[in-house]
Amino acid sequence: MIIVMRPEATKEQLERVLTKLTAVGLKVHLSEGATRTIVGVIGDKRFIAQMPIEAMDGVEKMVPVTVDYKLVSREFKQENTIVDVGGVLIGGNHMVVMAGPCAVESREQLLQSAQIVKKAGAQFLRGGAYKPRTSPYAFQGLEVHGLEMLAEAREKTGLKIVTEVVDVESVAVVSEYADMLQIGSRNMQNFQLLKTVGKTTKPVLLKRGLSATINEWLNAAEYIMSEGNYNVVLCERGIRTYEEYTRNTLDLSAVAAIKNISHLPIIVDPSHGTGRWELVGPMARAGIAAGADGLMIEVHPNPAEALSDGKQSLTPENFTILMQEATTIGKIMGKILI
Ligand code: PEP
Ligand code: MN
């Protein structure tokens, strides 16, 4: 249920509404817009509907939410959310690029990657220290040593760090090193993990599950936000279809759909979305043209030697070209890369 306050409602009137709701154990979330405040109420719908909230001073109306998520919806918040990651803004008229290797493989490989992506103009360095691999025999990541290397790369370049957190146990250690926590596709419905990152204040990059509907994905974001962490950025990374030529089918219609139904920023990952380096540039351009707020791109100093996802990783030269093209399209879309 959503409670829309009148534009002229006073602080005291709002306080009285909040007290009434919390006194009976309901959870409340505030969205303070330019003209009015909206209160999202979480709890039993039928119970809330019976409360005489509409009779209270300052309240304009109570609106039942038609979808099962609330906080992520445009009904709850009309303005686009801008997520601030240590001064790098994601959303609105800002364009963000997160780039780097699939996995942190060694200090040399990571520092070299960081220099490449920094030089080309990206703001974030990506790279998995904990790798959720399909096969248990594949390279699993350098774990804490990988995190230390990421932190060193940040020291040297000023790039922000986004890296994956694969389980509840490692949220604390990854939060110590990273600027942004990545929830990978395979963990999108790990509700315990979602709740745990929701209790932190770290911005979260939530990748779409490989078989998740848009509704399931937004509900996953709702899990994080309902714990109090509103700094969520979505990432479309392709879904499983019958097509085998590409690794996944990059669903760019999801970008346009999310923009309609949610206020959260969304970026596109054409690397995992296609699985083929030669398709990454065209789909990155298309993603920005579809309205995405940025990109996540796998880049490796030497893709042929990569320990994971070399086939979809760009060379430094191709990444530099992609950055130039994406920036040009971003400008047309009213987005600037700073
Ligand atoms: C990644 O970005 O490192 C990754 C594993 O991607 P996904 O979770 O989208 O498969
Ligand atoms: Mn990868």
Tab-separated table of N, CA, C and O in Angstrom, residues 100 242 253 290 301:
chain	number	residue	atom	x	y	z
A	100	GLY	N	36.768	-4.362	-16.982
A	100	GLY	CA	37.906	-5.076	-16.427
A	100	GLY	C	37.769	-6.549	-16.737
A	100	GLY	O	36.843	-6.974	-17.425
A	242	TYR	N	16.319	-20.502	-26.315
A	242	TYR	CA	16.688	-21.678	-27.121
A	242	TYR	C	17.875	-21.395	-28.038
A	242	TYR	O	18.445	-22.306	-28.620
A	253	SER	N	14.818	-5.177	-24.457
A	253	SER	CA	13.467	-4.660	-24.173
A	253	SER	C	13.296	-4.511	-22.664
A	253	SER	O	12.500	-3.688	-22.199
A	290	ALA	N	19.006	2.199	-26.101
A	290	ALA	CA	17.727	1.781	-25.495
A	290	ALA	C	17.446	2.531	-24.195
A	290	ALA	O	16.364	2.382	-23.630
A	301	PRO	N	43.925	-7.734	-20.850
A	301	PRO	CA	45.122	-7.310	-21.599
A	301	PRO	C	45.449	-8.288	-22.723
A	301	PRO	O	45.976	-7.897	-23.759
